[in-house]
Amino acid sequence: MRIILESGLERYAWQVMMEAHRKWEKNHGDTLRDAMGWSFDILNKEDTDEAVKAEVERRLEAEYADDLTVTQSDYIRHGMSAYDVEEMDEDERYQLHLDLTYEYGELLGEITDRREELMDTVKDKLRQVYYTFFNAPENLTVVFNGEIIQGAKE
């Protein structure tokens, strides 16, 4: 996360806030993290769940593209079009159909597993955002006049 300070006053304020934060964290570090967790996980649970789900679906769409919306019949039809089914006997066509049906089920299972995995990943990323911003601002990248004054030098 990148913070851009727009004036000398903001730079001064940032330095004072970081000093205050270090003193506050020494005595009360867990209280803000707990308050943020309560706010996201209880107070705003429905909105948080919607935001997480939307991000998971966006990532799945980027990863699986057309596989998310393909129907079983379309998957089988497309799979069979890669073969010269006219040259196959009935048993071979039937076996190919079964294989493609199995593959489709495997694909759906893979997508379901990935969705669950991404759900945990996205929730962790959300926690990391608010934890870093509120509990570990020293890990933020802070820019003033185009120069990085705190954080990772890119």
Coordinates of C-alpha atoms in Angstrom, one line a residue:
M1 CA 0.0 0.0 0.0
R2 CA 1.3 3.4 -0.9
I3 CA 0.6 6.6 1.0
I4 CA 1.3 9.9 -0.9
L5 CA 2.0 13.0 1.2
E6 CA 1.1 16.2 -0.6
S7 CA 2.6 18.8 1.6
G8 CA 5.3 19.5 4.1
L9 CA 2.6 19.7 6.8
E10 CA 1.5 16.2 5.9
R11 CA 5.1 14.9 6.0
Y12 CA 5.5 16.5 9.5
A13 CA 2.2 15.0 10.6
W14 CA 3.3 11.6 9.3
Q15 CA 6.5 11.7 11.4
V16 CA 4.6 12.7 14.5
M17 CA 1.9 10.0 13.9
M18 CA 4.6 7.3 13.5
E19 CA 6.2 8.3 16.8
A20 CA 2.8 8.3 18.5
H21 CA 2.0 5.0 17.0
R22 CA 5.2 3.4 18.3
K23 CA 4.3 4.6 21.8
W24 CA 0.7 3.6 21.5
E25 CA 1.5 0.1 20.0
K26 CA 3.8 -0.7 22.9
N27 CA 0.9 -0.4 25.4
H28 CA -2.3 -1.1 23.3
G29 CA -1.2 -2.9 20.2
D30 CA -4.0 -5.6 20.1
T31 CA -6.9 -3.3 20.8
L32 CA -7.0 -1.7 17.3
R33 CA -6.5 -5.0 15.5
D34 CA -9.4 -6.4 17.5
A35 CA -11.6 -3.4 16.7
M36 CA -10.8 -3.7 13.0
G37 CA -11.6 -7.5 13.1
W38 CA -14.9 -6.7 14.9
S39 CA -15.7 -4.0 12.4
F40 CA -15.0 -6.2 9.3
D41 CA -16.2 -9.6 10.6
I42 CA -19.2 -8.6 12.6
L43 CA -20.4 -5.0 12.2
N44 CA -20.0 -5.0 8.4
K45 CA -20.1 -8.8 7.8
E46 CA -22.5 -8.8 4.9
D47 CA -20.6 -6.1 3.0
T48 CA -17.3 -7.7 3.8
D49 CA -18.6 -11.1 2.6
E50 CA -19.8 -9.5 -0.7
A51 CA -16.5 -7.7 -1.3
V52 CA -14.5 -10.9 -0.6
K53 CA -16.8 -13.0 -2.8
A54 CA -16.6 -10.4 -5.7
E55 CA -12.8 -10.5 -5.4
V56 CA -12.7 -14.3 -5.4
E57 CA -14.9 -14.4 -8.5
R58 CA -12.7 -11.8 -10.2
R59 CA -9.6 -13.9 -9.6
L60 CA -11.4 -17.1 -10.7
E61 CA -12.5 -15.4 -13.9
A62 CA -8.9 -14.3 -14.6
E63 CA -7.7 -17.9 -13.9
Y64 CA -10.4 -20.0 -15.5
A65 CA -12.0 -17.6 -18.0
D66 CA -14.5 -19.6 -20.2
D67 CA -14.4 -22.7 -18.0
L68 CA -16.5 -21.0 -15.4
T69 CA -19.6 -20.7 -17.6
V70 CA -19.3 -23.7 -19.9
T71 CA -22.0 -26.3 -19.5
Q72 CA -21.4 -30.0 -19.4
S73 CA -23.0 -30.5 -22.9
D74 CA -20.9 -27.7 -24.4
Y75 CA -17.8 -29.2 -22.8
I76 CA -18.5 -32.6 -24.2
R77 CA -19.4 -31.3 -27.6
H78 CA -16.2 -29.2 -27.8
G79 CA -14.2 -32.2 -26.5
M80 CA -15.7 -34.5 -29.1
S81 CA -15.0 -32.1 -31.9
A82 CA -11.3 -32.6 -31.4
Y83 CA -11.7 -36.2 -32.5
D84 CA -12.9 -37.8 -35.7
V85 CA -15.9 -39.4 -34.1
E86 CA -17.2 -40.7 -37.5
E87 CA -14.3 -43.1 -37.6
M88 CA -15.0 -44.4 -34.1
D89 CA -17.4 -47.2 -33.3
E90 CA -20.2 -46.8 -30.9
D91 CA -18.3 -48.2 -27.9
E92 CA -15.4 -45.8 -28.5
R93 CA -17.7 -42.8 -28.8
Y94 CA -19.5 -43.9 -25.6
Q95 CA -16.1 -44.2 -23.8
L96 CA -15.0 -40.8 -25.1
H97 CA -18.3 -39.3 -23.9
L98 CA -17.8 -40.9 -20.4
D99 CA -14.2 -39.6 -20.3
L100 CA -15.3 -36.1 -21.2
T101 CA -18.1 -36.2 -18.6
Y102 CA -15.5 -37.3 -16.0
E103 CA -13.1 -34.5 -17.1
Y104 CA -15.9 -32.0 -16.7
G105 CA -16.7 -33.2 -13.2
E106 CA -13.0 -32.9 -12.4
L107 CA -12.9 -29.4 -13.7
L108 CA -15.9 -28.4 -11.6
G109 CA -14.2 -29.9 -8.6
E110 CA -11.0 -28.1 -9.3
I111 CA -12.8 -24.8 -9.6
T112 CA -14.7 -25.4 -6.4
D113 CA -11.5 -26.2 -4.5
R114 CA -9.8 -23.2 -6.0
R115 CA -12.8 -21.0 -5.0
E116 CA -12.4 -22.2 -1.3
E117 CA -8.7 -21.6 -1.4
L118 CA -9.1 -18.2 -2.8
M119 CA -11.7 -17.3 -0.2
D120 CA -9.1 -17.8 2.5
T121 CA -6.4 -16.0 0.5
V122 CA -8.6 -13.0 -0.1
K123 CA -9.7 -12.8 3.5
D124 CA -6.1 -12.9 4.6
K125 CA -5.3 -10.2 2.1
L126 CA -8.1 -8.0 3.5
R127 CA -6.8 -8.5 7.1
Q128 CA -3.3 -7.7 5.9
V129 CA -4.6 -4.4 4.4
Y130 CA -6.2 -3.1 7.6
Y131 CA -3.5 -4.6 9.8
T132 CA -0.8 -2.9 7.9
F133 CA -2.6 0.4 7.7
F134 CA -3.6 0.5 11.4
N135 CA -1.1 -1.7 13.2
A136 CA 2.0 -1.6 11.1
P137 CA 2.2 1.7 9.3
E138 CA 5.9 1.4 9.4
N139 CA 5.5 -1.3 6.6
L140 CA 3.7 1.2 4.3
T141 CA 5.4 2.8 1.4
V142 CA 5.3 6.6 2.0
V143 CA 6.1 9.0 -0.8
F144 CA 6.7 12.7 -0.6
N145 CA 7.6 14.8 -3.7
G146 CA 8.1 11.7 -5.7
E147 CA 10.7 10.3 -3.2
I148 CA 10.1 7.3 -1.1
I149 CA 10.7 8.5 2.5
Q150 CA 9.5 5.2 4.2
G151 CA 9.2 1.6 3.1
A152 CA 10.5 -0.5 0.2
K153 CA 12.7 1.2 -2.3
E154 CA 11.3 0.0 -5.6

